[in-house]
Amino acid sequence: MALSGLKTLLEEAGREGRAVGAFNVASIEMILGCIQAAEETATPIILQAAEVRLAATPLDILGPAMLGAARAARVPVAVQLDHGKTEKTILKALDMGFTSIMFDGSSLPMEENIAMTRYFADMAHARGACAEGEIGSLGAGEGGEGGRAACTDPREAALFAARTGVDALAVAIGNAHGVYAGTPDFRFDILSDVSARCSVPLVLHGGTGAGEERFRRCIRGGIRKINIATAFFMADARARAEVGGEDYFAMSRAAREAVRRTAEEHIRIFGTRKEL
Ligand code: 13P
């Protein structure tokens, strides 16, 4: 019932000057904890899973659970494939009913990234779904795989958005996946330049550890979707470890509650929904 499109959620967030939390999940506890936080704050969220993580939680199993939870939620929830790399997985997610896919061509040369992102954006749109693309490089990928970080070029971003037709655009402004080694150094000047040149909603990857003040500045600068993954994986793992012993269901309850709390903290910083 509440399964929602990405574009609608990001446009609503834009009107209200907030961002939507895009929460990566890898277990039933994470799905339920995130949905509970969304319902308790009466604020839409995006549930997502990255292709690189599907070795642990296959899309055929995790996808229907994400979609089922989204349909049953009392607030709108979009379901997205995060960092899609292969046509097979992107197609599978779309056929399954995901309302959005991200194609990550950020490691490709610009023209190739544009061509491939356009191809997958058209594929998503033809099925009534949305698409996110990325320009600039975060360095480490969602699965920790290496690469060289390079901030988004604002002129290229405008060209990329216009030529691909994406509904959301991920930028590189000093953000990185995983736990930040030191204090994150975000280039807000680049963000505001990208924002001035692109009307498409902007996405911040690497949300874990960015901190409240940086989140708020990002939102003021035009970020409408903020991806959080590591914070949930750590919250779930830590909660289970703290329970210890062999009572599986006690661990499961603790994990779900830790995820719920983490999701709620982020939703409150990103902004709760004002329209109903
Ligand atoms: P973190 O793991 O740093 O929260 O990044 C998540 C992300 O960007 C998923 O695409």
CSV table of C-alpha atoms and ligand atoms in Angstrom, one decimal:
chain,number,residue,atom,x,y,z
A,1,MET,CA,0.0,0.0,0.0
A,2,ALA,CA,2.8,2.4,0.9
A,3,LEU,CA,5.3,1.3,-1.7
A,4,SER,CA,6.3,4.6,-3.2
A,5,GLY,CA,8.3,6.1,-6.1
A,6,LEU,CA,11.7,7.7,-5.4
A,7,LYS,CA,11.0,10.9,-7.3
A,8,THR,CA,7.8,11.7,-5.4
A,9,LEU,CA,9.6,11.3,-2.0
A,10,LEU,CA,12.6,13.4,-3.0
A,11,GLU,CA,10.4,16.2,-4.5
A,12,GLU,CA,8.3,16.3,-1.3
A,13,ALA,CA,11.5,16.5,0.8
A,14,GLY,CA,12.7,19.3,-1.5
A,15,ARG,CA,9.5,21.3,-0.9
A,16,GLU,CA,9.9,20.8,2.9
A,17,GLY,CA,13.7,21.6,3.0
A,18,ARG,CA,14.7,18.1,4.3
A,19,ALA,CA,16.3,14.9,3.0
A,20,VAL,CA,15.0,11.4,2.9
A,21,GLY,CA,17.0,8.7,4.7
A,22,ALA,CA,18.0,5.9,2.4
A,23,PHE,CA,18.8,3.0,4.6
A,24,ASN,CA,20.8,-0.1,3.5
A,25,VAL,CA,19.4,-3.3,5.0
A,26,ALA,CA,20.9,-6.8,5.1
A,27,SER,CA,18.5,-8.6,7.5
A,28,ILE,CA,14.9,-8.8,8.6
A,29,GLU,CA,15.8,-7.0,11.8
A,30,MET,CA,17.2,-4.1,9.8
A,31,ILE,CA,14.1,-3.9,7.6
A,32,LEU,CA,11.7,-4.0,10.5
A,33,GLY,CA,13.8,-1.5,12.6
A,34,CYS,CA,14.0,1.0,9.8
A,35,ILE,CA,10.2,0.7,9.0
A,36,GLN,CA,9.4,1.1,12.7
A,37,ALA,CA,11.4,4.3,12.9
A,38,ALA,CA,9.8,5.7,9.8
A,39,GLU,CA,6.3,4.9,11.1
A,40,GLU,CA,7.0,6.4,14.6
A,41,THR,CA,8.3,9.6,13.0
A,42,ALA,CA,5.6,9.6,10.4
A,43,THR,CA,8.3,10.2,7.8
A,44,PRO,CA,9.0,8.4,4.5
A,45,ILE,CA,12.2,6.5,4.0
A,46,ILE,CA,14.0,4.5,1.2
A,47,LEU,CA,15.0,0.9,1.9
A,48,GLN,CA,17.9,-0.2,-0.2
A,49,ALA,CA,20.5,-3.0,-0.8
A,50,ALA,CA,23.7,-2.7,-2.7
A,51,GLU,CA,24.6,-5.2,-5.4
A,52,VAL,CA,28.0,-5.9,-3.8
A,53,ARG,CA,26.2,-7.1,-0.6
A,54,LEU,CA,23.8,-9.5,-2.3
A,55,ALA,CA,26.3,-12.4,-1.9
A,56,ALA,CA,25.4,-12.3,1.8
A,57,THR,CA,21.7,-11.7,1.3
A,58,PRO,CA,20.5,-12.8,-2.2
A,59,LEU,CA,18.1,-10.4,-4.0
A,60,ASP,CA,15.6,-13.2,-4.6
A,61,ILE,CA,15.2,-13.5,-0.8
A,62,LEU,CA,15.9,-10.0,0.6
A,63,GLY,CA,14.0,-8.2,-2.2
A,64,PRO,CA,10.6,-9.6,-1.5
A,65,ALA,CA,11.1,-9.0,2.2
A,66,MET,CA,11.9,-5.3,1.5
A,67,LEU,CA,9.0,-4.9,-0.8
A,68,GLY,CA,6.6,-6.7,1.6
A,69,ALA,CA,7.7,-4.4,4.5
A,70,ALA,CA,7.3,-1.3,2.3
A,71,ARG,CA,3.8,-2.4,1.1
A,72,ALA,CA,2.7,-2.9,4.7
A,73,ALA,CA,4.2,0.3,6.1
A,74,ARG,CA,2.0,3.1,7.3
A,75,VAL,CA,4.2,5.7,5.6
A,76,PRO,CA,5.5,5.8,2.0
A,77,VAL,CA,8.6,3.7,1.5
A,78,ALA,CA,10.6,3.5,-1.7
A,79,VAL,CA,12.7,0.4,-2.4
A,80,GLN,CA,15.9,0.8,-4.4
A,81,LEU,CA,18.8,-1.3,-5.7
A,82,ASP,CA,21.9,0.6,-4.5
A,83,HIS,CA,25.1,0.6,-6.6
A,84,GLY,CA,23.8,-1.6,-9.4
A,85,LYS,CA,26.7,-2.8,-11.5
A,86,THR,CA,25.2,-5.5,-13.8
A,87,GLU,CA,22.3,-5.6,-16.1
A,88,LYS,CA,21.2,-8.9,-14.7
A,89,THR,CA,20.7,-7.6,-11.2
A,90,ILE,CA,19.2,-4.3,-12.3
A,91,LEU,CA,16.7,-6.1,-14.4
A,92,LYS,CA,15.9,-8.5,-11.7
A,93,ALA,CA,15.3,-5.7,-9.2
A,94,LEU,CA,13.0,-3.9,-11.6
A,95,ASP,CA,11.1,-7.1,-12.5
A,96,MET,CA,10.6,-7.7,-8.8
A,97,GLY,CA,9.0,-4.3,-8.3
A,98,PHE,CA,11.8,-2.2,-6.9
A,99,THR,CA,10.6,1.4,-7.4
A,100,SER,CA,14.1,2.6,-8.1
A,101,ILE,CA,17.6,1.5,-9.2
A,102,MET,CA,21.0,3.1,-9.0
A,103,PHE,CA,23.5,2.4,-11.8
A,104,ASP,CA,27.0,3.2,-10.5
A,105,GLY,CA,29.2,4.1,-13.4
A,106,SER,CA,31.3,6.4,-11.4
A,107,SER,CA,34.5,4.5,-12.2
A,108,LEU,CA,33.9,4.7,-15.9
A,109,PRO,CA,35.1,7.5,-18.3
A,110,MET,CA,32.5,10.3,-18.4
A,111,GLU,CA,31.0,9.4,-21.9
A,112,GLU,CA,30.7,5.7,-20.9
A,113,ASN,CA,29.1,6.6,-17.6
A,114,ILE,CA,26.6,8.8,-19.4
A,115,ALA,CA,25.7,6.2,-22.0
A,116,MET,CA,25.3,3.4,-19.5
A,117,THR,CA,23.4,5.5,-17.0
A,118,ARG,CA,21.1,6.7,-19.8
A,119,TYR,CA,20.5,3.0,-20.8
A,120,PHE,CA,19.5,2.0,-17.3
A,121,ALA,CA,17.5,5.1,-16.6
A,122,ASP,CA,15.5,4.5,-19.8
A,123,MET,CA,15.0,0.9,-18.7
A,124,ALA,CA,13.8,1.9,-15.3
A,125,HIS,CA,11.5,4.6,-16.6
A,126,ALA,CA,9.9,2.2,-19.1
A,127,ARG,CA,8.9,0.1,-16.2
A,128,GLY,CA,7.5,3.0,-14.2
A,129,ALA,CA,10.5,3.1,-11.8
A,130,CYS,CA,13.1,5.8,-11.1
A,131,ALA,CA,16.9,5.9,-11.5
A,132,GLU,CA,19.9,7.4,-9.7
A,133,GLY,CA,23.3,7.9,-11.2
A,134,GLU,CA,26.7,9.0,-9.8
A,135,ILE,CA,29.3,11.3,-11.1
A,136,GLY,CA,32.6,11.9,-9.4
A,137,SER,CA,34.3,9.2,-7.3
A,138,LEU,CA,34.0,8.4,-3.6
A,139,GLY,CA,37.2,6.3,-3.6
A,140,ALA,CA,36.2,3.2,-1.7
A,141,GLY,CA,33.1,1.5,-3.0
A,142,GLU,CA,30.1,0.4,-0.9
A,143,GLY,CA,31.8,-3.0,-0.4
A,144,GLY,CA,35.1,-1.4,0.6
A,145,GLU,CA,36.7,-2.0,-2.8
A,146,GLY,CA,39.3,0.5,-3.7
A,147,GLY,CA,39.5,3.4,-6.1
A,148,ARG,CA,40.7,7.0,-6.3
A,149,ALA,CA,38.5,9.7,-4.8
A,150,ALA,CA,37.7,12.6,-7.1
A,151,CYS,CA,35.2,15.4,-6.4
A,152,THR,CA,32.3,15.9,-8.8
A,153,ASP,CA,32.9,18.5,-11.5
A,154,PRO,CA,29.8,20.8,-11.4
A,155,ARG,CA,29.8,21.4,-15.2
A,156,GLU,CA,30.0,17.7,-15.8
A,157,ALA,CA,27.3,17.1,-13.3
A,158,ALA,CA,24.9,19.4,-15.2
A,159,LEU,CA,25.7,17.7,-18.5
A,160,PHE,CA,25.4,14.3,-16.9
A,161,ALA,CA,22.0,15.1,-15.4
A,162,ALA,CA,20.6,16.5,-18.6
A,163,ARG,CA,21.9,13.7,-20.8
A,164,THR,CA,21.0,10.7,-18.6
A,165,GLY,CA,17.6,11.8,-17.4
A,166,VAL,CA,18.2,10.5,-13.9
A,167,ASP,CA,15.8,11.3,-11.1
A,168,ALA,CA,18.6,11.6,-8.5
A,169,LEU,CA,22.2,12.4,-8.8
A,170,ALA,CA,24.9,11.2,-6.3
A,171,VAL,CA,27.8,13.6,-5.9
A,172,ALA,CA,31.3,13.3,-4.5
A,173,ILE,CA,32.3,16.2,-2.3
A,174,GLY,CA,34.8,14.5,0.1
A,175,ASN,CA,32.2,12.0,1.3
A,176,ALA,CA,33.3,8.3,1.6
A,177,HIS,CA,31.7,4.9,2.3
A,178,GLY,CA,32.4,3.2,5.6
A,179,VAL,CA,33.9,4.7,8.7
A,180,TYR,CA,35.7,8.1,8.1
A,181,ALA,CA,39.4,7.8,8.9
A,182,GLY,CA,39.6,11.3,10.3
A,183,THR,CA,37.3,14.3,10.3
A,184,PRO,CA,35.4,14.4,7.1
A,185,ASP,CA,36.3,17.4,4.9
A,186,PHE,CA,33.2,18.2,2.7
A,187,ARG,CA,33.5,20.6,-0.2
A,188,PHE,CA,30.3,22.6,0.4
A,189,ASP,CA,31.5,25.1,-2.3
A,190,ILE,CA,31.3,22.2,-4.9
A,191,LEU,CA,27.9,21.1,-3.5
A,192,SER,CA,26.5,24.6,-3.9
A,193,ASP,CA,27.9,24.9,-7.5
A,194,VAL,CA,26.4,21.5,-8.5
A,195,SER,CA,23.1,22.5,-6.9
A,196,ALA,CA,23.0,25.8,-8.8
A,197,ARG,CA,23.6,24.0,-12.1
A,198,CYS,CA,21.3,20.9,-11.6
A,199,SER,CA,17.6,20.9,-10.9
A,200,VAL,CA,17.7,17.1,-10.1
A,201,PRO,CA,17.7,16.1,-6.4
A,202,LEU,CA,21.2,15.4,-5.1
A,203,VAL,CA,22.3,12.4,-3.1
A,204,LEU,CA,24.9,12.0,-0.4
A,205,HIS,CA,26.5,8.6,-0.2
A,206,GLY,CA,28.8,7.7,2.8
A,207,GLY,CA,26.4,9.1,5.4
A,208,THR,CA,27.9,7.1,8.3
A,209,GLY,CA,29.8,9.3,10.7
A,210,ALA,CA,29.3,12.5,8.6
A,211,GLY,CA,27.8,14.1,11.8
A,212,GLU,CA,24.8,16.3,12.4
A,213,GLU,CA,26.2,19.6,11.4
A,214,ARG,CA,27.5,18.3,8.1
A,215,PHE,CA,24.2,16.7,7.4
A,216,ARG,CA,22.4,19.9,8.0
A,217,ARG,CA,24.7,21.9,5.7
A,218,CYS,CA,24.3,19.2,3.0
A,219,ILE,CA,20.6,19.5,3.2
A,220,ARG,CA,20.8,23.3,3.0
A,221,GLY,CA,23.0,22.8,0.0
A,222,GLY,CA,20.5,20.7,-1.9
A,223,ILE,CA,21.0,17.1,-0.8
A,224,ARG,CA,17.7,15.3,-0.8
A,225,LYS,CA,18.7,11.7,-0.2
A,226,ILE,CA,21.2,10.5,2.4
A,227,ASN,CA,22.6,7.0,2.2
A,228,ILE,CA,23.4,5.2,5.5
A,229,ALA,CA,24.7,1.7,5.5
A,230,THR,CA,27.7,1.1,7.9
A,231,ALA,CA,25.9,2.6,10.9
A,232,PHE,CA,23.2,0.0,10.6
A,233,PHE,CA,25.6,-2.9,10.1
A,234,MET,CA,27.5,-1.8,13.2
A,235,ALA,CA,24.4,-1.2,15.3
A,236,ASP,CA,23.0,-4.6,14.5
A,237,ALA,CA,26.3,-6.4,15.1
A,238,ARG,CA,27.1,-4.5,18.3
A,239,ALA,CA,23.7,-5.1,19.8
A,240,ARG,CA,23.9,-8.9,19.1
A,241,ALA,CA,27.4,-9.0,20.6
A,242,GLU,CA,26.3,-7.1,23.7
A,243,VAL,CA,23.5,-9.7,24.3
A,244,GLY,CA,26.0,-12.5,23.8
A,245,GLY,CA,25.1,-16.1,24.8
A,246,GLU,CA,22.9,-18.3,22.7
A,247,ASP,CA,19.4,-16.8,22.9
A,248,TYR,CA,18.9,-16.0,19.2
A,249,PHE,CA,15.6,-14.2,19.8
A,250,ALA,CA,17.0,-11.9,22.4
A,251,MET,CA,19.8,-11.0,20.0
A,252,SER,CA,17.2,-10.4,17.2
A,253,ARG,CA,15.1,-8.1,19.4
A,254,ALA,CA,18.3,-6.1,20.5
A,255,ALA,CA,19.4,-5.8,16.9
A,256,ARG,CA,16.1,-4.5,15.7
A,257,GLU,CA,15.9,-2.0,18.5
A,258,ALA,CA,19.4,-0.8,17.8
A,259,VAL,CA,18.6,-0.3,14.2
A,260,ARG,CA,15.3,1.4,15.0
A,261,ARG,CA,17.2,3.9,17.3
A,262,THR,CA,19.9,4.6,14.7
A,263,ALA,CA,17.2,5.1,12.0
A,264,GLU,CA,15.2,7.4,14.2
A,265,GLU,CA,18.3,9.5,15.1
A,266,HIS,CA,19.1,10.0,11.4
A,267,ILE,CA,15.5,10.7,10.4
A,268,ARG,CA,15.2,13.4,13.1
A,269,ILE,CA,18.4,15.1,11.8
A,270,PHE,CA,17.3,14.8,8.1
A,271,GLY,CA,13.9,16.3,9.0
A,272,THR,CA,10.5,14.7,9.6
A,273,ARG,CA,7.6,15.0,7.3
A,274,LYS,CA,5.5,18.1,7.5
A,275,GLU,CA,2.8,17.3,4.9
A,276,LEU,CA,0.4,14.5,5.6
B,1,13P,P1,28.0,4.4,4.6
B,1,13P,O1,28.3,2.9,4.7
B,1,13P,O2,29.2,5.2,4.8
B,1,13P,O3,26.9,4.8,5.5
B,1,13P,O4,27.5,4.7,3.1
B,1,13P,C1,26.4,4.1,2.7
B,1,13P,C2,26.1,4.4,1.2
B,1,13P,O5,26.5,5.4,0.7
B,1,13P,C3,25.4,3.3,0.5
B,1,13P,O6,25.3,3.6,-0.9
